[in-house]
Each structure stands twice: as structure tokens, then as C-alpha cells.
Short mmCIF file of C-alpha atoms in Angstrom, two decimals:
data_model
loop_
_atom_site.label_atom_id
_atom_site.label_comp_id
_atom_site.label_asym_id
_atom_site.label_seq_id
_atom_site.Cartn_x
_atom_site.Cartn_y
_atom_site.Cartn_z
CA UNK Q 1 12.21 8.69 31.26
CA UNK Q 2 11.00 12.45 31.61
CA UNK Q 3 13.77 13.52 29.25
CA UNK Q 4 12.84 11.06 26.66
CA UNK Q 5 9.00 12.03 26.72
CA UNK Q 6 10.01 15.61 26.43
CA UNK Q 7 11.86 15.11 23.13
CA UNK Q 8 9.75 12.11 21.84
CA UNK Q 9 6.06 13.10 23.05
CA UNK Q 10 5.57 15.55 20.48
CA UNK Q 11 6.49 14.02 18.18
CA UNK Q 12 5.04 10.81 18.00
CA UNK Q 13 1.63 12.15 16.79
CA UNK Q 14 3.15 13.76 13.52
CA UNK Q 15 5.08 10.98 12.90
CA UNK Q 16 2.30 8.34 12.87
CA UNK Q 17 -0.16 10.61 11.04
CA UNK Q 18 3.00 10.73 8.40
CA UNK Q 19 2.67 6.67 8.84
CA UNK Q 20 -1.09 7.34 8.18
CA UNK Q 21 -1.08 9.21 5.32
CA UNK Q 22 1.45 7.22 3.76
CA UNK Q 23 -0.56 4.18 4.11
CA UNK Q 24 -3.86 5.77 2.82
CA UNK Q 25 -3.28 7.35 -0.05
CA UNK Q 26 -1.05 4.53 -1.06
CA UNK Q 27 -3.47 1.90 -0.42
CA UNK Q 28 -6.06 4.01 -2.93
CA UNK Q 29 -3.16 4.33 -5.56
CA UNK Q 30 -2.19 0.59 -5.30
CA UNK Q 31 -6.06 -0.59 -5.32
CA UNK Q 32 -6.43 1.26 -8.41
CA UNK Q 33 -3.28 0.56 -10.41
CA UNK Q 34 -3.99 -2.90 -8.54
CA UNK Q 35 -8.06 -3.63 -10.22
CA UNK Q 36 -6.00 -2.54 -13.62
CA UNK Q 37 -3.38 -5.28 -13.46
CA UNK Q 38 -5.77 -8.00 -12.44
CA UNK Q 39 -8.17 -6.54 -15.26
CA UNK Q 40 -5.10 -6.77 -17.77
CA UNK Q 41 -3.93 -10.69 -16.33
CA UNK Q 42 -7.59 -11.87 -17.58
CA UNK Q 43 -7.81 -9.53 -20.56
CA UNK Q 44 -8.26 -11.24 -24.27
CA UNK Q 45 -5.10 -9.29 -24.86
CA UNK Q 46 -1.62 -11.32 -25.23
CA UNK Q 47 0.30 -7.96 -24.68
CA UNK Q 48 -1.57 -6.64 -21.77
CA UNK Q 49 -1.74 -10.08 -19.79
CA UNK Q 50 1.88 -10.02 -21.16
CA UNK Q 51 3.08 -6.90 -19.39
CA UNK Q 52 0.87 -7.79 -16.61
CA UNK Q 53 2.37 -10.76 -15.74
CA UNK Q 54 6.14 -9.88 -16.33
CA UNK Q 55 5.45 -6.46 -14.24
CA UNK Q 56 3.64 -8.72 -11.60
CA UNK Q 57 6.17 -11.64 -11.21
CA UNK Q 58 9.24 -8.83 -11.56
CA UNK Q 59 8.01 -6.02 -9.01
CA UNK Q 60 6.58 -8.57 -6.75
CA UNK Q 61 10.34 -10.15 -5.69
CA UNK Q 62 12.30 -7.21 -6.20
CA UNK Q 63 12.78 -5.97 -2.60
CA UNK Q 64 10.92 -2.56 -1.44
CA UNK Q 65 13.60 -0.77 -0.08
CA UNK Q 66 15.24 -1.06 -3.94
CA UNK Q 67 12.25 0.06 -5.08
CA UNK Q 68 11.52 3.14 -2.79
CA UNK Q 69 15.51 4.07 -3.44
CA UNK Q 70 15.08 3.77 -7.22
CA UNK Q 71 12.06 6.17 -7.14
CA UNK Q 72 14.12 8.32 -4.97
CA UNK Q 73 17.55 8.31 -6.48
CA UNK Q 74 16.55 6.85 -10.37
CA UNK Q 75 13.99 9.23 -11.09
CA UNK Q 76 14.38 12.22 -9.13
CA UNK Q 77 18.38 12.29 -8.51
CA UNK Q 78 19.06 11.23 -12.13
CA UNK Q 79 16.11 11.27 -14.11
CA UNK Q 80 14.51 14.87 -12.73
CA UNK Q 81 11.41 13.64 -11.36
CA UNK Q 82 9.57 15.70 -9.45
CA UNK Q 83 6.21 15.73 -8.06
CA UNK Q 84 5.83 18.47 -6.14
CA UNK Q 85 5.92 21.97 -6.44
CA UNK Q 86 9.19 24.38 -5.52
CA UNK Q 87 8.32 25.65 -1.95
CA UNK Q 88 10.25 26.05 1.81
CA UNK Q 89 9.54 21.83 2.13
CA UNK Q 90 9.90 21.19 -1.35
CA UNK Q 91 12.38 18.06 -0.28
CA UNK Q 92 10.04 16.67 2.05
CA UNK Q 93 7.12 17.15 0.58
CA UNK Q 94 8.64 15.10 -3.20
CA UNK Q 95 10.23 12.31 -0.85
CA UNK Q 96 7.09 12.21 0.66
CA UNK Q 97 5.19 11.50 -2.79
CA UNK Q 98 8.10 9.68 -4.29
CA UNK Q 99 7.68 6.89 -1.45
CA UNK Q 100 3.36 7.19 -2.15
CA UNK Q 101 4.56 5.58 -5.75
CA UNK Q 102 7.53 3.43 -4.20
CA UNK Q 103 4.77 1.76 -2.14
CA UNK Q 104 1.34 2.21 -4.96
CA UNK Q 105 3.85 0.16 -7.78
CA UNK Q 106 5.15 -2.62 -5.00
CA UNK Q 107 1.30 -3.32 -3.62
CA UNK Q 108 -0.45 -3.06 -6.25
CA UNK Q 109 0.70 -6.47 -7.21
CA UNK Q 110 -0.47 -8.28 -4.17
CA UNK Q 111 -3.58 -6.77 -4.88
CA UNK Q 112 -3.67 -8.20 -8.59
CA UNK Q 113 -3.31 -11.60 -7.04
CA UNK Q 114 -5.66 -11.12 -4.34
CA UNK Q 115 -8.07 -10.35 -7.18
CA UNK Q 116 -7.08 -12.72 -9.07
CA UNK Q 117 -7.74 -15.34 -6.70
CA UNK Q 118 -11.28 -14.15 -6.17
CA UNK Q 119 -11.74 -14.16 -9.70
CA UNK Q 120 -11.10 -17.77 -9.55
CA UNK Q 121 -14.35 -17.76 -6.92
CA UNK Q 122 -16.60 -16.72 -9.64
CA UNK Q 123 -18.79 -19.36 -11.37
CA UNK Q 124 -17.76 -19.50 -14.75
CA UNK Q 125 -20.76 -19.64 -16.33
CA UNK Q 126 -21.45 -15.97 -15.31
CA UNK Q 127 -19.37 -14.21 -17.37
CA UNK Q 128 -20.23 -16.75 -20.45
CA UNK Q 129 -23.93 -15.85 -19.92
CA UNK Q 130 -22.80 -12.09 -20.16
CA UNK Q 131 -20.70 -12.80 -23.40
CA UNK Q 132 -23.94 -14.41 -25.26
CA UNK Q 133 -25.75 -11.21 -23.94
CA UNK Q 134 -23.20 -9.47 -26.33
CA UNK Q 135 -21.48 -7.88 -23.40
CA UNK Q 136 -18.10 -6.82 -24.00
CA UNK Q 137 -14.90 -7.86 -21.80
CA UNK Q 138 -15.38 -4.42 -20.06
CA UNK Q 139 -18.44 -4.81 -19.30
CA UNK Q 140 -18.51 -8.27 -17.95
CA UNK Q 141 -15.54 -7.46 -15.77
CA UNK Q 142 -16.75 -4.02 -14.17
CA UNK Q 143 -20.49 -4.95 -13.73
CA UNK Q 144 -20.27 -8.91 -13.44
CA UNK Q 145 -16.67 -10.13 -12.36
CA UNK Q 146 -15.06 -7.12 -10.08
CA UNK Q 147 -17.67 -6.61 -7.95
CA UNK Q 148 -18.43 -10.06 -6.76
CA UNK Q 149 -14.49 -10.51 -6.54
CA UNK Q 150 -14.35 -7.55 -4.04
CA UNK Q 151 -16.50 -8.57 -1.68
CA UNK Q 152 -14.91 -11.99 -1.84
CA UNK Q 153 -11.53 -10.96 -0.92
CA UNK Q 154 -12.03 -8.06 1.09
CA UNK Q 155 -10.18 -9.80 4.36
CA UNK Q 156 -7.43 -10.78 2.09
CA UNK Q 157 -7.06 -6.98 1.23
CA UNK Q 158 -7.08 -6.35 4.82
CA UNK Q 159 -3.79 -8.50 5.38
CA UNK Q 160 -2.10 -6.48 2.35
CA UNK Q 161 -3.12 -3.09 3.69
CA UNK Q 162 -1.55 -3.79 6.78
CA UNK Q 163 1.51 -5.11 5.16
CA UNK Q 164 1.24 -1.90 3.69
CA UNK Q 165 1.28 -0.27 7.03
CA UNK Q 166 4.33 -2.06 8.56
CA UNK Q 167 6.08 -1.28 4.89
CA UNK Q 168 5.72 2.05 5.38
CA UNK Q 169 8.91 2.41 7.76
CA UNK Q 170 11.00 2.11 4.59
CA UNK Q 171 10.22 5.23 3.97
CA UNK Q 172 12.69 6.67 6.56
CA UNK Q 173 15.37 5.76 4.10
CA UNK Q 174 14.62 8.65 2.20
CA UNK Q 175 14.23 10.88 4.80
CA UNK Q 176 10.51 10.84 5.33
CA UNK Q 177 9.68 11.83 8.83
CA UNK Q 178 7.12 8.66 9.33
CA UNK Q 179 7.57 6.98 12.90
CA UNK Q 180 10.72 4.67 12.32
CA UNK Q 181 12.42 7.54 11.39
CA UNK Q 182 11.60 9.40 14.76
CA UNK Q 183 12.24 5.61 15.90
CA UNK Q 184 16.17 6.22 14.86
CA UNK Q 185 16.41 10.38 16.04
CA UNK Q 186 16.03 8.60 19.09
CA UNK Q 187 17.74 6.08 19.49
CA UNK Q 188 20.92 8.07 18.45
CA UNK Q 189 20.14 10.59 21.95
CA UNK Q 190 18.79 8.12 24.17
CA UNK Q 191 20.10 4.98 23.33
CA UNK Q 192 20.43 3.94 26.55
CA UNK Q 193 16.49 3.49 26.84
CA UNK Q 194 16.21 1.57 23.76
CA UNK Q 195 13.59 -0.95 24.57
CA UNK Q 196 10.98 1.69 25.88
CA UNK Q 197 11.35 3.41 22.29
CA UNK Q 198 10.82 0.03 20.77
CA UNK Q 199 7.97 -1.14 22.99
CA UNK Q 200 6.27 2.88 21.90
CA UNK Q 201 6.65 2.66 18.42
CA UNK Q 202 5.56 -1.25 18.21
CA UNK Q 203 2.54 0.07 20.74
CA UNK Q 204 1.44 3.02 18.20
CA UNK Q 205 1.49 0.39 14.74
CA UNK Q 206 -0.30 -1.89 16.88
CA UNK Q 207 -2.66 0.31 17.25
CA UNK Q 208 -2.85 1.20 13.36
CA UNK Q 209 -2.86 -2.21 12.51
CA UNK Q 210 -5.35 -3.60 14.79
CA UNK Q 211 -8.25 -1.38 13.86
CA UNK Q 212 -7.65 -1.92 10.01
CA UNK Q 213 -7.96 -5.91 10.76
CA UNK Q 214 -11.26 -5.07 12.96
CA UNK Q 215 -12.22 -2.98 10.19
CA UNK Q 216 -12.04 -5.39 7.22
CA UNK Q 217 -13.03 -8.05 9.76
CA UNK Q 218 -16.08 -6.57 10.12
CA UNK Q 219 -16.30 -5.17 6.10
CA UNK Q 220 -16.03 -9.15 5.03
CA UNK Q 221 -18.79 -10.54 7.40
CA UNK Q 222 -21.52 -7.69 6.62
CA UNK Q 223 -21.00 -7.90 2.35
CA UNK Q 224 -19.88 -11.79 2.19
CA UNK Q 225 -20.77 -13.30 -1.08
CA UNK Q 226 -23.85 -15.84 0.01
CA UNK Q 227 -23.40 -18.34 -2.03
#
């Protein structure tokens, strides 16, 4: 037990605030690229609800871990991708971001339908008022449509972000340091102790995942569409 604290105990914070990262700034990159694909599905548009709908349909059953290892080995191994800068960590720091887009291009399609489905919320008649207003489709959908859909999915968004969360231990197959990865160091030295590393790692995305539900537990009771 002692020897296993001493060589997992320090780590455990940097791994999870790898975790952490990982989930934050991909949630921001997926609810952006998300609000676009929903905005494309109910554009006027053939070709955008076109490419919205094959992208959605196609990344949404292609598994992750294909995903993160064609961002990984597709466009960086082969294609020269980087995104990061040449430096001591250069490796770590461009798996890093290379799993950020792995993770922003698989989620932001569950947020598309999330939206979507709140669009479906909205009263019709609201966004034909708008139209004889002379609004145009942007318009209508930033001021008028998004907004309300927001609020009315905002626990549904919860449950993706902490899909998110859990999804993040694919990362390890690239290498990034997040906690599954210090999950498997440590399990190859003290494999004989293998449910305590479990029962740690399970107790730290507990954690993670519990306060994000409280969170948007809380975030869709206090804005709630009254209707």
C-alpha cells in the first residue's frame, strides 16, 4: 500500500487536471463547432443541411478511439499536422491538442442533436413572426431560436459533457498523460493491487463527474424555459 502511494500519489493530481483540461477546452470547441452544425441542419441551405447531416450521421457511429488515432496517425504521422510549436514537450504537448480535436469533432455531434431537439421545443410560430418582421435566418436563429434552445437543453448538455469526461481516457492511446494512462503505468508495477488502483481512479472521475451533473442540475432549474 505505502509503495503504491509513493509512486501513484503524485501523480494523480497532474493526471486528472490533464483529464480536466482535456474535457474543458474540448467541451468549448465541441459547443461551438456543435451550435454551427445544428445552425447548418435547419439552415435554408440544401448543401449545408447536406454536409451537416452526412458529417452528423457519419462521425456520430464511427468509434472514438478511430477517430482520436486518425487525428493522431492520419494527420500528423502522414499528413504533417501539427499544432503546436517545436519545443522540449513538443510530442506531448501536439498529442495533447490532437486528442482536444479527436474529442471537439466526435461531440460536437451529440451536441447538434441535443440542439436540435430543443429546437423542436420552440413554438413555431416564433420564428414565422420574426420572418414577417423581415428578419433574416441569422437573425431569427441567434436572437430568437438558440437562446431559448439553450436553456431548454442545458441538462441534456450536462449528460454529453460528462460523456465527454469518461471519453477522455482514450486519450492514453496516444500517449497523453490523462489519468487512465497513469491508470496502466500502474498497473504494469503493481499489478498485484489492481482493484485499489481501480477503485482510485473510478473515485477521482466520480468526483469530476458528479459536480458537472450538480452543476447543470442546478444551471437547468435556475434558467428553465417557463412556459
Amino acid at each position: 500500500m505505502s509503495d503504491l502511494w509513493q509512486s501513484m500519489g503524485p501523480q494523480i493530481w497532474p493526471a486528472f487536471w490533464i483529464t480536466i483540461k482535456l474535457t474543458v477546452y474540448s467541451a468549448i470547441g465541441a459547443l461551438i463547432w456543435g451550435v454551427l452544425l445544428a445552425a447548418m441542419k435547419v439552415s435554408p441551405v440544401p448543401v449545408m443541411r447536406g454536409f451537416a447531416t452526412v458529417y452528423v450521421n457519419v462521425v456520430r457511429n464511427t468509434p472514438l478511439t478511430l477517430i482520436v488515432l486518425f487525428c493522431s496517425i492520419g494527420l500528423y504521422q502522414n499528413l504533417g499536422l501539427t499544432l503546436a510549436t517545436e519545443s522540449s514537450n513538443f510530442i506531448a504537448t501536439n498529442n495533447f491538442r490532437l486528442a482536444v480535436l479527436a474529442f471537439v469533432l466526435y461531440t460536437a455531434t451529440f451536441v447538434c442533436e441535443t440542439l436540435r431537439a430543443g429546437f423542436n421545443t420552440i413554438p413555431l410560430g416564433q420564428a414565422e413572426a420574426a420572418r414577417s418582421l423581415g428578419l433574416t435566418f441569422t437573425q431569427v436563429f441567434g436572437l430568437i431560436i438558440l437562446p431559448q434552445a439553450l436553456r431548454t437543453v442545458i441538462a441534456p448538455l450536462g449528460s454529453v459533457l460528462i460523456a465527454l469526461t469518461k471519453n477522455t481516457t482514450i486519450a492514453s492511446v496516444i500517449g497523453v498523460a490523462e489519468a487512465s494512462l497513469l491508470m496502466k503505468s500502474e498497473l504494469e508495477t503493481h499489478g498485484d493491487q489492481i482493484l485499489l488502483i481501480f477503485a482510485i481512479i473510478a473515485i477521482g472521475f466520480m468526483i469530476i463527474t458528479l459536480a458537472e451533473g450538480a452543476v447543470f442540475g442546478w444551471a437547468a432549474k435556475r434558467w428553465a424555459v417557463k412556459r
